[in-house]
Coordinates of C-alpha atoms in Angstrom, one line a residue:
M1 CA 61.4 87.4 107.3
S2 CA 60.3 91.0 106.6
Q3 CA 58.3 92.1 103.6
L4 CA 61.3 94.0 102.3
A5 CA 63.5 90.9 102.4
T6 CA 61.0 88.9 100.4
Q7 CA 59.8 91.4 97.9
P8 CA 59.9 89.9 94.4
L9 CA 62.3 91.4 91.9
A10 CA 59.3 93.0 90.0
L11 CA 58.6 95.4 92.9
Y12 CA 62.2 96.7 92.8
N13 CA 62.0 97.0 89.1
A14 CA 58.9 99.0 89.4
Q15 CA 60.8 101.5 91.6
L16 CA 63.6 101.6 89.0
A17 CA 61.3 102.0 86.0
D18 CA 61.4 105.8 86.3
F19 CA 65.2 105.9 85.9
F20 CA 66.1 103.1 83.5
P21 CA 67.5 102.9 80.9
L22 CA 70.1 105.2 82.5
P23 CA 72.9 106.9 80.7
L24 CA 76.4 106.1 81.9
S25 CA 78.2 108.7 83.9
S26 CA 81.6 110.1 82.8
V27 CA 83.4 107.8 85.2
E28 CA 81.4 104.7 84.0
K29 CA 82.2 105.6 80.4
F30 CA 85.9 105.8 81.3
M31 CA 85.8 102.4 83.1
F32 CA 83.9 100.8 80.3
A33 CA 86.3 102.1 77.6
D34 CA 89.4 101.2 79.6
G35 CA 88.7 97.5 79.7
R36 CA 90.7 95.2 77.4
P37 CA 91.2 91.4 77.3
Q38 CA 94.5 91.4 79.3
Y39 CA 93.4 94.2 81.7
P40 CA 89.6 93.8 82.0
M41 CA 89.0 96.4 84.7
M42 CA 87.6 93.9 87.2
C43 CA 87.6 94.6 90.9
D44 CA 87.7 92.0 93.7
M45 CA 86.0 92.1 97.1
E46 CA 86.1 89.0 99.4
M47 CA 84.0 88.5 102.5
Q48 CA 85.5 86.3 105.2
L49 CA 83.2 84.5 107.6
Q50 CA 83.4 81.9 110.4
G51 CA 81.2 78.9 109.8
T52 CA 79.6 77.0 107.0
L53 CA 77.5 78.8 104.4
Q54 CA 74.0 77.4 103.9
R55 CA 72.9 77.2 100.2
E56 CA 69.2 78.2 100.4
P57 CA 69.7 81.3 102.7
F58 CA 72.7 82.2 100.5
E59 CA 70.5 82.2 97.4
Q60 CA 67.8 84.2 99.1
A61 CA 70.4 86.8 100.3
L62 CA 72.0 87.0 96.9
A63 CA 68.7 87.6 95.2
F64 CA 67.9 90.4 97.7
A65 CA 71.2 92.1 97.3
V66 CA 71.2 91.8 93.5
A67 CA 67.7 93.2 93.3
R68 CA 68.9 96.3 95.1
A69 CA 72.1 96.6 92.9
P70 CA 70.7 97.4 89.5
F71 CA 74.0 97.9 87.8
F72 CA 75.1 94.4 88.8
R73 CA 72.3 93.0 86.7
S74 CA 72.4 95.4 83.8
I75 CA 74.1 95.4 80.4
I76 CA 75.3 98.3 78.4
E77 CA 73.6 99.2 75.1
I78 CA 74.5 102.0 72.7
D79 CA 71.6 104.4 72.1
K80 CA 71.9 106.5 69.0
K81 CA 70.8 109.7 70.8
R82 CA 71.9 109.1 74.4
G83 CA 75.1 107.1 73.9
P84 CA 75.9 104.2 76.2
I85 CA 73.1 103.4 78.6
W86 CA 72.5 100.9 81.4
Q87 CA 69.7 98.5 80.4
L88 CA 68.1 96.7 83.3
T89 CA 67.8 92.9 83.2
D90 CA 66.6 90.2 85.6
R91 CA 69.7 88.1 85.2
M92 CA 71.4 86.7 88.3
P93 CA 75.2 86.5 88.5
T94 CA 77.0 83.2 87.9
V95 CA 78.1 81.5 91.2
D96 CA 81.1 79.1 91.4
W97 CA 80.7 77.0 94.5
D98 CA 83.5 74.8 95.9
D99 CA 85.3 73.8 99.1
Y100 CA 87.1 76.4 101.2
G101 CA 90.6 77.0 100.1
V102 CA 90.1 75.9 96.4
P103 CA 91.5 78.7 94.2
S104 CA 89.0 80.8 92.1
I105 CA 90.5 80.1 88.7
D106 CA 87.9 78.8 86.3
G107 CA 86.3 81.8 84.6
Y108 CA 88.1 84.3 86.8
D109 CA 90.4 85.9 84.2
G110 CA 87.8 85.9 81.4
M111 CA 87.0 89.2 79.7
V112 CA 83.4 90.4 80.6
D113 CA 81.6 92.0 77.7
L114 CA 79.2 94.3 79.4
T115 CA 77.2 94.7 76.1
K116 CA 76.2 91.0 76.5
D117 CA 76.5 90.1 80.2
P118 CA 76.2 91.8 83.6
S119 CA 79.5 92.2 85.3
L120 CA 79.2 90.4 88.7
R121 CA 80.7 87.0 89.2
I122 CA 80.5 85.2 92.6
F123 CA 83.0 82.6 93.9
V124 CA 81.9 80.8 97.1
R125 CA 84.3 78.7 99.1
T126 CA 82.9 77.1 102.2
G127 CA 84.1 74.4 104.7
S128 CA 83.4 73.2 108.2
E129 CA 85.0 76.2 109.9
R130 CA 85.6 79.0 107.3
T131 CA 83.8 80.6 104.3
S132 CA 84.9 83.1 101.8
I133 CA 82.7 84.8 99.2
L134 CA 84.5 86.6 96.4
M135 CA 82.7 89.2 94.4
H136 CA 84.5 89.8 91.0
F137 CA 82.9 92.8 89.2
H138 CA 83.6 95.4 86.5
H139 CA 84.6 98.8 87.8
A140 CA 82.0 100.4 85.4
A141 CA 79.3 98.9 87.6
S142 CA 80.6 99.9 91.0
D143 CA 83.4 101.3 93.0
G144 CA 84.6 99.8 96.3
V145 CA 82.2 101.7 98.6
G146 CA 79.3 100.7 96.4
A147 CA 80.4 97.1 96.7
V148 CA 80.5 97.4 100.5
A149 CA 76.8 98.5 100.3
F150 CA 76.2 95.3 98.4
V151 CA 78.0 93.3 101.0
E152 CA 75.8 94.9 103.7
D153 CA 72.6 94.1 101.8
F154 CA 73.8 90.5 101.4
L155 CA 74.8 89.9 105.0
T156 CA 71.7 91.5 106.4
A157 CA 69.5 89.4 104.1
Y158 CA 71.4 86.2 105.0
H159 CA 71.1 86.9 108.7
N160 CA 67.3 87.4 108.3
A161 CA 67.0 84.2 106.2
I162 CA 68.3 82.0 109.1
P163 CA 65.4 80.7 111.2
G164 CA 65.4 81.9 114.8
T165 CA 67.5 85.0 114.3
E166 CA 66.2 88.4 115.5
Y167 CA 65.2 90.5 112.5
V168 CA 67.6 93.2 111.4
E169 CA 66.3 96.1 109.4
P170 CA 68.2 96.5 106.1
R171 CA 69.8 99.8 105.2
A172 CA 67.6 102.5 103.5
W173 CA 67.4 102.2 99.7
E174 CA 66.8 105.3 97.5
P175 CA 67.2 104.5 93.8
E176 CA 66.6 108.1 92.8
R177 CA 70.1 109.0 94.2
L178 CA 71.6 107.2 91.2
L179 CA 70.6 110.2 89.1
N180 CA 73.2 112.4 90.9
R181 CA 76.0 109.9 91.1
C182 CA 79.4 111.4 90.3
R183 CA 77.7 114.8 90.0
S184 CA 77.1 116.2 93.5
A185 CA 80.8 116.9 94.0
L186 CA 80.9 119.0 90.8
E187 CA 78.2 121.5 92.1
N188 CA 80.1 124.7 93.0
P189 CA 78.5 127.0 95.6
G190 CA 79.7 130.3 94.0
W191 CA 82.0 132.2 91.7
R192 CA 84.9 132.3 94.1
R193 CA 84.9 128.5 94.5
G194 CA 84.4 128.3 90.7
L195 CA 87.6 130.3 90.1
Y196 CA 89.4 128.2 92.7
D197 CA 88.2 125.0 91.1
M198 CA 89.3 126.2 87.7
Y199 CA 92.8 127.0 89.0
C200 CA 93.0 123.6 90.7
G201 CA 91.8 121.8 87.6
I202 CA 94.3 123.5 85.3
Y203 CA 97.1 123.1 87.8
G204 CA 96.3 119.4 88.3
A205 CA 95.9 118.7 84.6
T206 CA 99.2 120.3 83.8
N207 CA 101.0 118.2 86.4
F208 CA 99.3 115.1 85.3
F209 CA 100.5 115.4 81.7
M210 CA 103.9 116.9 82.4
Q211 CA 105.3 114.8 85.3
R212 CA 105.5 111.5 83.3
P213 CA 105.8 109.0 86.3
L214 CA 107.9 105.9 86.2
P215 CA 106.1 102.6 85.8
M216 CA 107.0 99.8 88.1
I217 CA 109.3 97.1 86.5
G218 CA 110.1 93.5 87.4
H219 CA 113.2 91.4 86.8
A220 CA 112.1 90.6 83.3
N221 CA 109.8 93.0 81.7
P222 CA 107.7 91.6 80.1
L223 CA 107.9 88.0 81.4
P224 CA 108.7 85.2 78.9
E225 CA 105.6 83.7 77.4
D226 CA 105.9 80.5 79.4
A227 CA 106.0 82.4 82.7
Q228 CA 102.8 84.4 82.1
R229 CA 99.5 83.9 83.9
K230 CA 101.2 82.1 86.8
Q231 CA 99.2 84.2 89.3
T232 CA 95.5 85.1 89.7
G233 CA 93.7 87.6 91.9
M234 CA 95.0 89.2 95.0
I235 CA 97.4 88.3 97.8
T236 CA 97.1 89.6 101.3
Q237 CA 99.4 90.1 104.3
A238 CA 98.6 91.6 107.7
V239 CA 100.5 94.1 109.8
A240 CA 100.9 92.7 113.3
P241 CA 98.4 93.9 115.9
D242 CA 101.1 95.5 118.1
A243 CA 102.5 97.4 115.1
T244 CA 99.0 98.5 114.1
L245 CA 98.4 99.9 117.6
A246 CA 101.7 101.6 117.6
L247 CA 101.0 103.2 114.2
R248 CA 97.7 104.6 115.3
K249 CA 99.2 106.0 118.5
W250 CA 102.2 107.6 116.7
T251 CA 100.1 109.1 113.8
S252 CA 97.7 110.6 116.4
E253 CA 100.5 112.2 118.2
Q254 CA 102.0 113.6 115.0
K255 CA 98.6 114.9 113.8
V256 CA 98.8 112.9 110.6
T257 CA 96.5 110.1 109.4
V258 CA 97.3 106.5 109.1
N259 CA 96.6 106.9 105.4
D260 CA 99.3 109.6 105.2
L261 CA 101.7 107.2 106.7
L262 CA 100.7 104.4 104.3
L263 CA 101.1 106.7 101.3
R264 CA 104.6 107.7 102.6
D265 CA 105.6 104.1 103.1
L266 CA 104.4 103.0 99.7
F267 CA 106.4 105.7 98.0
V268 CA 109.5 104.6 100.0
T269 CA 108.8 100.9 99.1
L270 CA 108.4 101.7 95.4
R271 CA 111.6 103.8 95.3
E272 CA 113.6 101.0 96.9
W273 CA 112.1 98.4 94.5
M274 CA 113.0 100.5 91.5
I275 CA 116.6 101.2 92.7
D276 CA 117.1 97.5 93.4
R277 CA 116.2 96.9 89.7
G278 CA 118.8 99.4 88.4
V279 CA 116.5 102.4 87.9
D280 CA 117.8 105.8 88.6
V281 CA 114.9 107.4 90.5
G282 CA 116.7 110.5 91.7
S283 CA 115.0 113.3 89.6
R284 CA 112.2 111.1 88.2
Y285 CA 108.6 111.1 89.5
L286 CA 106.8 108.2 91.2
R287 CA 103.0 108.8 91.3
I288 CA 100.3 107.1 93.4
L289 CA 96.7 107.2 92.5
M290 CA 94.4 107.6 95.5
P291 CA 90.7 107.0 94.9
Q292 CA 88.3 109.2 96.9
N293 CA 84.7 108.5 97.8
L294 CA 82.6 111.5 96.8
R295 CA 79.4 110.4 98.4
S296 CA 77.8 113.1 100.5
R297 CA 75.8 112.7 103.8
G298 CA 72.7 110.6 103.1
D299 CA 74.2 108.7 100.2
G300 CA 74.5 105.6 102.3
S301 CA 71.1 104.8 100.9
M302 CA 72.3 104.9 97.3
P303 CA 72.2 101.6 95.4
T304 CA 75.6 100.0 94.5
T305 CA 77.3 102.3 92.0
N306 CA 80.3 104.5 91.3
D307 CA 80.6 107.8 93.0
V308 CA 84.4 108.2 93.1
G309 CA 87.1 110.6 92.0
F310 CA 90.8 110.1 91.7
A311 CA 93.6 112.1 93.2
F312 CA 97.2 111.8 92.0
L313 CA 100.1 112.3 94.4
A314 CA 103.6 112.6 92.8
R315 CA 107.0 113.0 94.3
R316 CA 110.5 112.9 92.9
G317 CA 112.9 110.2 94.1
S318 CA 115.1 112.8 95.9
M319 CA 112.1 113.8 98.1
I320 CA 111.1 110.2 98.7
S321 CA 114.7 109.5 100.1
K322 CA 113.8 111.8 103.0
P323 CA 110.9 109.9 104.6
Q324 CA 110.0 112.4 107.4
Q325 CA 110.0 115.4 105.0
L326 CA 108.0 113.3 102.6
L327 CA 105.3 112.6 105.2
E328 CA 105.2 116.3 106.2
S329 CA 104.6 117.2 102.5
L330 CA 101.9 114.6 102.0
A331 CA 99.7 115.4 105.1
P332 CA 98.5 118.9 104.0
E333 CA 98.0 117.7 100.4
T334 CA 95.8 114.8 101.5
A335 CA 93.9 117.0 104.0
A336 CA 93.1 119.4 101.1
I337 CA 91.9 116.5 98.9
R338 CA 89.6 115.2 101.7
Q339 CA 88.2 118.6 102.8
Q340 CA 87.7 120.1 99.4
N341 CA 86.9 116.9 97.4
L342 CA 89.7 117.8 95.0
S343 CA 89.5 114.5 93.2
R344 CA 86.3 115.7 91.6
H345 CA 88.5 117.6 89.2
F346 CA 89.3 114.3 87.6
I347 CA 85.6 113.8 86.8
G348 CA 85.4 117.3 85.3
G349 CA 88.5 116.5 83.2
L350 CA 86.9 113.3 82.0
E351 CA 83.8 115.1 80.8
V352 CA 85.9 117.5 78.8
V353 CA 88.0 114.7 77.3
Q354 CA 84.8 112.8 76.4
A355 CA 83.1 115.9 74.9
L356 CA 86.1 116.4 72.6
G357 CA 86.1 112.8 71.5
L358 CA 89.6 112.2 73.0
L359 CA 88.9 109.3 75.4
D360 CA 90.1 106.5 73.2
R361 CA 93.4 108.5 72.6
M362 CA 93.8 109.0 76.3
L363 CA 93.3 105.3 77.0
N364 CA 95.5 103.9 74.2
G365 CA 97.7 102.2 76.8
S366 CA 101.0 103.9 75.8
S367 CA 101.4 106.1 78.9
C368 CA 101.7 105.5 82.6
F369 CA 98.9 107.2 84.6
A370 CA 100.4 106.1 88.0
T371 CA 103.2 104.0 89.3
A372 CA 100.7 102.3 91.7
V373 CA 97.3 102.6 93.3
L374 CA 96.5 102.8 97.0
T375 CA 93.0 102.7 98.3
N376 CA 92.0 102.5 101.9
F377 CA 88.6 101.1 103.1
G378 CA 89.4 101.3 106.8
N379 CA 87.0 99.1 108.7
A380 CA 84.3 98.5 106.1
W381 CA 81.6 97.4 108.5
R382 CA 81.6 100.8 110.1
R383 CA 79.9 102.0 107.0
F384 CA 77.0 99.6 107.6
Q385 CA 73.6 101.2 108.5
S386 CA 72.0 97.9 109.5
K387 CA 72.6 96.9 113.1
L388 CA 73.9 93.4 112.8
P389 CA 74.7 92.0 116.3
I390 CA 78.4 92.6 117.3
T391 CA 80.5 89.9 118.8
D392 CA 84.1 90.0 120.1
N393 CA 85.7 89.3 116.6
G394 CA 83.1 90.4 114.1
L395 CA 79.4 90.7 113.3
V396 CA 76.9 87.9 113.8
V397 CA 75.3 87.0 110.5
G398 CA 72.7 84.3 111.2
D399 CA 74.6 81.2 112.1
M400 CA 78.0 82.7 111.0
V401 CA 80.4 85.5 112.0
Y402 CA 81.6 88.0 109.5
D403 CA 85.1 88.9 110.6
G404 CA 86.9 90.6 107.7
L405 CA 87.0 91.9 104.1
T406 CA 89.8 92.1 101.5
A407 CA 89.6 93.9 98.2
V408 CA 91.6 95.2 95.3
P409 CA 90.9 97.5 92.3
P410 CA 91.9 96.4 88.8
C411 CA 95.3 96.7 87.2
R412 CA 95.6 98.7 84.0
P413 CA 98.6 99.0 81.5
H414 CA 101.7 100.5 83.2
T415 CA 99.9 100.8 86.6
S416 CA 100.9 97.3 87.5
G417 CA 100.6 97.3 91.3
V418 CA 97.3 98.1 93.1
F419 CA 97.1 98.0 96.9
C420 CA 94.1 98.0 99.2
V421 CA 94.0 98.6 102.9
C422 CA 91.3 97.0 105.1
T423 CA 91.3 97.1 108.9
T424 CA 89.6 95.5 111.8
S425 CA 89.7 96.9 115.4
D426 CA 93.2 95.6 115.9
Q427 CA 94.9 94.9 112.6
I428 CA 95.7 96.4 109.2
S429 CA 95.6 94.0 106.2
I430 CA 97.2 94.9 102.9
S431 CA 96.1 93.3 99.6
L432 CA 98.0 93.5 96.3
K433 CA 97.0 92.7 92.8
H434 CA 100.1 92.6 90.5
D435 CA 100.3 92.7 86.7
P436 CA 100.6 88.9 85.9
F437 CA 102.2 89.7 82.5
H438 CA 105.2 91.5 84.1
F439 CA 105.6 90.0 87.6
T440 CA 106.1 86.6 88.9
V441 CA 104.3 85.2 92.0
D442 CA 107.6 85.5 94.0
E443 CA 108.0 89.1 93.0
S444 CA 104.4 89.9 94.1
Q445 CA 105.0 88.3 97.5
E446 CA 108.3 90.2 97.8
L447 CA 106.8 93.6 97.0
L448 CA 103.9 93.1 99.4
A449 CA 106.3 91.8 102.1
R450 CA 108.5 94.9 101.6
F451 CA 105.5 97.2 102.0
V452 CA 104.4 95.5 105.2
Q453 CA 107.9 95.5 106.6
Q454 CA 108.2 99.3 105.8
I455 CA 104.9 99.9 107.6
T456 CA 106.1 97.8 110.6
R457 CA 109.3 99.9 110.7
S458 CA 107.2 103.1 110.8
A459 CA 105.6 101.9 114.0
G460 CA 108.9 102.7 115.6
G461 CA 108.5 106.4 114.8
P462 CA 110.8 108.8 112.8
S463 CA 114.1 107.3 114.0
A464 CA 113.2 104.0 112.4
N465 CA 113.1 105.7 108.9
A466 CA 116.0 108.0 109.4

């Protein structure tokens, strides 16, 4: 094993000593303040592997990955001058180890108090043929892309810990990049861009507070007390490989992205869901929150953290009833968000809200920020810098094969359906986390099935949605 893979925690701490304790960014303050016992702002990311996990290499790999993810082993303290700060500790995450297929229930739903404990929890499920490793972590500590970096560090270290494997160099690690997290996208190159950003910020803020999107509802809202907490975590369904291929071909021909199509199909699914429950959607808005990774080139060496903005796409029910026109309206909007990093205006807005002392009022839980969330990781291992060996159906990780990833962001009040898209070379998988206080397990399965069915229909082209 390389010196890097065996470095003691003290050497990583020495590199971090110049930066810690580290003040929370505006996004981290938002995530920290928005947690509550019923909606604890916890994300899920689950690695899927072929084979049986070995305990000792696992522990070595986890120690390596956690050493390089300082926010996963930090707690939050309140400094009288600097406000909330990340205080580094040497504490390892708790690990719940059981047989493959056993649900991750014990300790999963508990509220994590970041002022007392680091956020990361690990649930390992391993058997003779399959293994899953669930990371359950607070959104204040990391976004999804940051968690993928942790996955890469873990898998690389596990591979290198298995005797007889050819050494794989871990990704670069530059802790100084933490100082500019959630800031680089706010740096404007000149006065013209500054004026344009001001216009976009005012326009976006006005729409955000004036549109008042509809929240999703279930058959009984809220559920009776004896029906609550009947579901835990995420559920996942896959789009068939032939439909996935057809979608990629059709979107390429139409010069739109797969993500544009997924957004369109989620709007359509949500509208039909609401109509079936007696809601008049016609002139009302549905709104989808779309996270955007704001890391710049070179930030692949950043430790696990948040560097994310949020874009909000809203459409009236009357527009959603015309799927092709809806798609044509979404494509240029998402292109502008990608090309100009427009989601960074949410960060600027957060800084203003926090400076005015209005964050608690903003997060009082009485208003709906978005009807649903849709985040798209694509093929996560394409983000890897380390060159793990490739096989036909995944990446070789020591004596195992890593062949997939599923994930979901947290639910918050009135944004009760969060969807995450993960892909492999031949298949799209959709995961859903549904508010357990307002939706039954059957309703969650139905909603996800409807979304997958709508995506499958879209593989037939415009005529299938006429």
